[in-house]
PDB file of C-alpha atoms in Angstrom:
ATOM      1  CA  MET Z 293      -0.005   0.009   0.007  1.00  0.00           C
ATOM      2  CA  GLN Z 294       1.163   3.495  -0.728  1.00  0.00           C
ATOM      3  CA  LEU Z 295       0.003   7.091  -1.110  1.00  0.00           C
ATOM      4  CA  ALA Z 296      -2.607   7.722  -3.801  1.00  0.00           C
ATOM      5  CA  ASP Z 297      -1.241   8.917  -7.057  1.00  0.00           C
ATOM      6  CA  PRO Z 298      -2.144  12.646  -7.631  1.00  0.00           C
ATOM      7  CA  ILE Z 299      -2.608  12.098 -11.357  1.00  0.00           C
ATOM      8  CA  THR Z 300      -4.831   8.978 -11.453  1.00  0.00           C
ATOM      9  CA  GLN Z 301      -6.664   9.690  -8.123  1.00  0.00           C
ATOM     10  CA  PRO Z 302      -6.730  13.544  -7.754  1.00  0.00           C
ATOM     11  CA  GLN Z 303      -9.829  13.408  -5.418  1.00  0.00           C
ATOM     12  CA  PHE Z 304      -7.521  12.538  -2.604  1.00  0.00           C
ATOM     13  CA  TYR Z 305      -5.655  15.936  -2.981  1.00  0.00           C
ATOM     14  CA  ARG Z 306      -8.239  18.221  -4.308  1.00  0.00           C
ATOM     15  CA  ASP Z 307      -8.296  21.477  -2.269  1.00  0.00           C
ATOM     16  CA  VAL Z 308      -6.006  20.077   0.417  1.00  0.00           C
ATOM     17  CA  ALA Z 309      -3.696  23.144   0.455  1.00  0.00           C
ATOM     18  CA  SER Z 310      -6.612  25.526   1.320  1.00  0.00           C
ATOM     19  CA  LYS Z 311      -8.093  22.954   3.785  1.00  0.00           C
ATOM     20  CA  ARG Z 312      -4.699  22.807   5.529  1.00  0.00           C
ATOM     21  CA  PHE Z 313      -4.669  26.599   5.907  1.00  0.00           C
ATOM     22  CA  PHE Z 314      -8.228  26.645   7.472  1.00  0.00           C
ATOM     23  CA  ALA Z 315      -7.300  23.715   9.678  1.00  0.00           C
ATOM     24  CA  TRP Z 316      -4.251  25.629  10.854  1.00  0.00           C
ATOM     25  CA  VAL Z 317      -6.377  28.705  11.839  1.00  0.00           C
ATOM     26  CA  ILE Z 318      -8.781  26.313  13.764  1.00  0.00           C
ATOM     27  CA  ASP Z 319      -5.828  24.690  15.473  1.00  0.00           C
ATOM     28  CA  VAL Z 320      -4.273  27.953  16.485  1.00  0.00           C
ATOM     29  CA  ILE Z 321      -7.594  29.025  18.061  1.00  0.00           C
ATOM     30  CA  ILE Z 322      -7.871  25.706  19.931  1.00  0.00           C
ATOM     31  CA  VAL Z 323      -4.276  25.943  21.181  1.00  0.00           C
ATOM     32  CA  ALA Z 324      -4.820  29.639  22.303  1.00  0.00           C
ATOM     33  CA  LEU Z 325      -8.003  28.623  24.164  1.00  0.00           C
ATOM     34  CA  ILE Z 326      -6.341  25.719  25.838  1.00  0.00           C
ATOM     35  CA  SER Z 327      -3.436  27.973  26.841  1.00  0.00           C
ATOM     36  CA  LEU Z 328      -5.708  30.666  28.135  1.00  0.00           C
ATOM     37  CA  LEU Z 329      -7.348  28.018  30.357  1.00  0.00           C
ATOM     38  CA  ILE Z 330      -3.941  27.016  31.751  1.00  0.00           C
ATOM     39  CA  VAL Z 331      -2.938  30.595  32.680  1.00  0.00           C
ATOM     40  CA  PRO Z 332      -5.123  30.936  35.917  1.00  0.00           C
ATOM     41  CA  PHE Z 333      -3.658  27.534  37.140  1.00  0.00           C
ATOM     42  CA  THR Z 334      -0.149  29.118  37.136  1.00  0.00           C
ATOM     43  CA  ALA Z 335      -1.324  32.004  39.396  1.00  0.00           C
ATOM     44  CA  PHE Z 336      -1.205  34.080  36.069  1.00  0.00           C
ATOM     45  CA  VAL Z 337       2.600  33.772  35.888  1.00  0.00           C
ATOM     46  CA  ALA Z 338       2.204  31.949  32.431  1.00  0.00           C
ATOM     47  CA  ALA Z 339       0.742  35.326  31.108  1.00  0.00           C
ATOM     48  CA  PHE Z 340       4.270  36.704  30.943  1.00  0.00           C
ATOM     49  CA  PHE Z 341       5.469  33.889  28.720  1.00  0.00           C
ATOM     50  CA  PHE Z 342       2.123  33.156  26.897  1.00  0.00           C
ATOM     51  CA  LEU Z 343       3.760  32.594  23.485  1.00  0.00           C
ATOM     52  CA  GLY Z 344       6.104  30.040  24.981  1.00  0.00           C
ATOM     53  CA  LEU Z 345       3.186  28.352  26.711  1.00  0.00           C
ATOM     54  CA  MET Z 346       1.374  28.245  23.332  1.00  0.00           C
ATOM     55  CA  GLY Z 347       4.333  26.677  21.732  1.00  0.00           C
ATOM     56  CA  VAL Z 348       4.461  23.892  24.439  1.00  0.00           C
ATOM     57  CA  VAL Z 349       0.721  23.349  24.332  1.00  0.00           C
ATOM     58  CA  GLY Z 350       0.705  23.420  20.572  1.00  0.00           C
ATOM     59  CA  PHE Z 351       3.569  20.848  20.378  1.00  0.00           C
ATOM     60  CA  MET Z 352       1.742  18.491  22.760  1.00  0.00           C
ATOM     61  CA  TYR Z 353      -1.616  18.990  20.951  1.00  0.00           C
ATOM     62  CA  ARG Z 354      -0.116  18.280  17.526  1.00  0.00           C
ATOM     63  CA  VAL Z 355       1.731  15.130  18.674  1.00  0.00           C
ATOM     64  CA  ILE Z 356      -1.274  13.698  20.563  1.00  0.00           C
ATOM     65  CA  THR Z 357      -3.927  14.491  17.921  1.00  0.00           C
ATOM     66  CA  LEU Z 358      -1.749  13.300  15.074  1.00  0.00           C
ATOM     67  CA  ALA Z 359      -0.780  10.032  16.901  1.00  0.00           C
ATOM     68  CA  THR Z 360      -4.356   9.222  17.781  1.00  0.00           C
ATOM     69  CA  GLY Z 361      -6.114  10.031  14.573  1.00  0.00           C
ATOM     70  CA  SER Z 362      -3.484  11.094  12.012  1.00  0.00           C
ATOM     71  CA  ALA Z 363      -5.173  14.568  12.079  1.00  0.00           C
ATOM     72  CA  THR Z 364      -5.339  17.596  14.409  1.00  0.00           C
ATOM     73  CA  TRP Z 365      -8.943  18.583  15.335  1.00  0.00           C
ATOM     74  CA  GLY Z 366      -8.769  21.434  12.781  1.00  0.00           C
ATOM     75  CA  MET Z 367      -7.787  18.844  10.141  1.00  0.00           C
ATOM     76  CA  ARG Z 368     -10.636  16.607  11.206  1.00  0.00           C
ATOM     77  CA  MET Z 369     -13.057  19.495  10.867  1.00  0.00           C
ATOM     78  CA  MET Z 370     -11.719  20.159   7.299  1.00  0.00           C
ATOM     79  CA  ALA Z 371     -11.896  16.390   6.478  1.00  0.00           C
ATOM     80  CA  ILE Z 372      -8.204  15.830   5.941  1.00  0.00           C
ATOM     81  CA  GLU Z 373      -5.568  13.709   7.569  1.00  0.00           C
ATOM     82  CA  ILE Z 374      -1.792  13.005   7.277  1.00  0.00           C
ATOM     83  CA  ARG Z 375      -0.702   9.738   5.842  1.00  0.00           C
ATOM     84  CA  ASP Z 376       2.796   8.225   5.698  1.00  0.00           C
ATOM     85  CA  GLN Z 377       4.607   7.186   2.533  1.00  0.00           C
ATOM     86  CA  HIS Z 378       2.750   3.768   2.644  1.00  0.00           C
ATOM     87  CA  GLY Z 379      -0.656   5.438   3.016  1.00  0.00           C
ATOM     88  CA  ALA Z 380      -1.051   4.416   6.670  1.00  0.00           C
ATOM     89  CA  ARG Z 381      -1.956   6.691   9.536  1.00  0.00           C
ATOM     90  CA  LEU Z 382       0.807   8.134  11.577  1.00  0.00           C
ATOM     91  CA  ASP Z 383       2.069   6.452  14.668  1.00  0.00           C
ATOM     92  CA  LEU Z 384       3.441   8.208  17.773  1.00  0.00           C
ATOM     93  CA  GLY Z 385       7.042   8.383  16.369  1.00  0.00           C
ATOM     94  CA  GLN Z 386       5.985   9.729  13.031  1.00  0.00           C
ATOM     95  CA  ALA Z 387       3.583  12.278  14.664  1.00  0.00           C
ATOM     96  CA  PHE Z 388       6.477  13.420  16.935  1.00  0.00           C
ATOM     97  CA  LEU Z 389       8.859  13.827  13.853  1.00  0.00           C
ATOM     98  CA  HIS Z 390       6.082  15.590  11.910  1.00  0.00           C
ATOM     99  CA  THR Z 391       5.504  18.055  14.704  1.00  0.00           C
ATOM    100  CA  VAL Z 392       9.225  18.681  15.222  1.00  0.00           C
ATOM    101  CA  GLY Z 393       9.463  19.484  11.439  1.00  0.00           C
ATOM    102  CA  TYR Z 394       6.423  21.734  11.687  1.00  0.00           C
ATOM    103  CA  MET Z 395       7.920  23.571  14.648  1.00  0.00           C
ATOM    104  CA  VAL Z 396      11.356  23.963  13.088  1.00  0.00           C
ATOM    105  CA  SER Z 397       9.665  25.318  10.023  1.00  0.00           C
ATOM    106  CA  TRP Z 398       7.901  28.045  12.092  1.00  0.00           C
ATOM    107  CA  THR Z 399      11.005  29.057  13.933  1.00  0.00           C
ATOM    108  CA  VAL Z 400      13.094  29.395  10.641  1.00  0.00           C
ATOM    109  CA  ALA Z 401      11.171  31.810   8.401  1.00  0.00           C
ATOM    110  CA  PRO Z 402      12.654  30.775   5.101  1.00  0.00           C
ATOM    111  CA  LEU Z 403      11.749  27.177   5.788  1.00  0.00           C
ATOM    112  CA  GLN Z 404       8.154  28.119   6.485  1.00  0.00           C
ATOM    113  CA  LEU Z 405       8.062  30.081   3.204  1.00  0.00           C
ATOM    114  CA  ILE Z 406       9.450  27.063   1.272  1.00  0.00           C
ATOM    115  CA  SER Z 407       6.889  24.810   2.967  1.00  0.00           C
ATOM    116  CA  ILE Z 408       3.969  27.189   1.960  1.00  0.00           C
ATOM    117  CA  VAL Z 409       5.204  27.369  -1.671  1.00  0.00           C
ATOM    118  CA  LEU Z 410       5.507  23.638  -1.812  1.00  0.00           C
ATOM    119  CA  MET Z 411       1.959  23.173  -0.472  1.00  0.00           C
ATOM    120  CA  ALA Z 412       0.572  25.564  -2.976  1.00  0.00           C
ATOM    121  CA  THR Z 413       2.470  24.143  -5.913  1.00  0.00           C
ATOM    122  CA  SER Z 414       3.178  20.379  -5.478  1.00  0.00           C
ATOM    123  CA  ASN Z 415       0.828  17.696  -6.791  1.00  0.00           C
ATOM    124  CA  ARG Z 416       0.247  16.359  -3.415  1.00  0.00           C
ATOM    125  CA  GLY Z 417       0.059  19.592  -1.577  1.00  0.00           C
ATOM    126  CA  GLN Z 418       3.059  18.496   0.673  1.00  0.00           C
ATOM    127  CA  GLY Z 419       4.776  21.002   2.889  1.00  0.00           C
ATOM    128  CA  LEU Z 420       8.636  20.793   3.564  1.00  0.00           C
ATOM    129  CA  THR Z 421       8.118  18.468   6.586  1.00  0.00           C
ATOM    130  CA  ASP Z 422       5.949  16.203   4.423  1.00  0.00           C
ATOM    131  CA  VAL Z 423       8.530  16.029   1.621  1.00  0.00           C
ATOM    132  CA  VAL Z 424      11.290  15.098   4.145  1.00  0.00           C
ATOM    133  CA  LEU Z 425       9.185  12.514   5.909  1.00  0.00           C
ATOM    134  CA  GLY Z 426       7.379  11.263   2.812  1.00  0.00           C
ATOM    135  CA  THR Z 427       3.927  12.101   4.283  1.00  0.00           C
ATOM    136  CA  ALA Z 428       0.955  13.845   2.643  1.00  0.00           C
ATOM    137  CA  ALA Z 429      -2.325  15.361   3.750  1.00  0.00           C
ATOM    138  CA  ILE Z 430      -5.230  13.720   1.935  1.00  0.00           C
ATOM    139  CA  ASN Z 431      -9.017  14.185   1.831  1.00  0.00           C
ATOM    140  CA  ARG Z 432     -10.635  11.754   4.360  1.00  0.00           C
ATOM    141  CA  LYS Z 433     -13.814  11.235   2.287  1.00  0.00           C
ATOM    142  CA  ALA Z 434     -11.960  10.354  -0.814  1.00  0.00           C
TER     143      ALA Z 434
END
């Protein structure tokens, strides 16, 4: 088993890049809300390093949701999921590596720019982390 071919089975990749963007927006909102809920439990100290808290919460959120369903909650709402090079769902190790790649891309701006360009122009809508790991986002209903 392997990833669907974007030429013979384009339904798996149709509109994936735009769905990934909207899923990302949803995920940022979810992570921000979870982070806001945590702040009072730190005696509001976390308010002073809120972006760092969001980074930690976001990392854990992505690893857990990708490992348990191969999609974040935002991706699930947009009906997409990440599959590995064999077309299988991500396991914990792959979810961890995918999240590390995602976070590195966000901390190094040129890498994020390359990732966005790849998502918008590649047949499979793969970002930089996807290309490196051999993963791809696909439509769940396809």
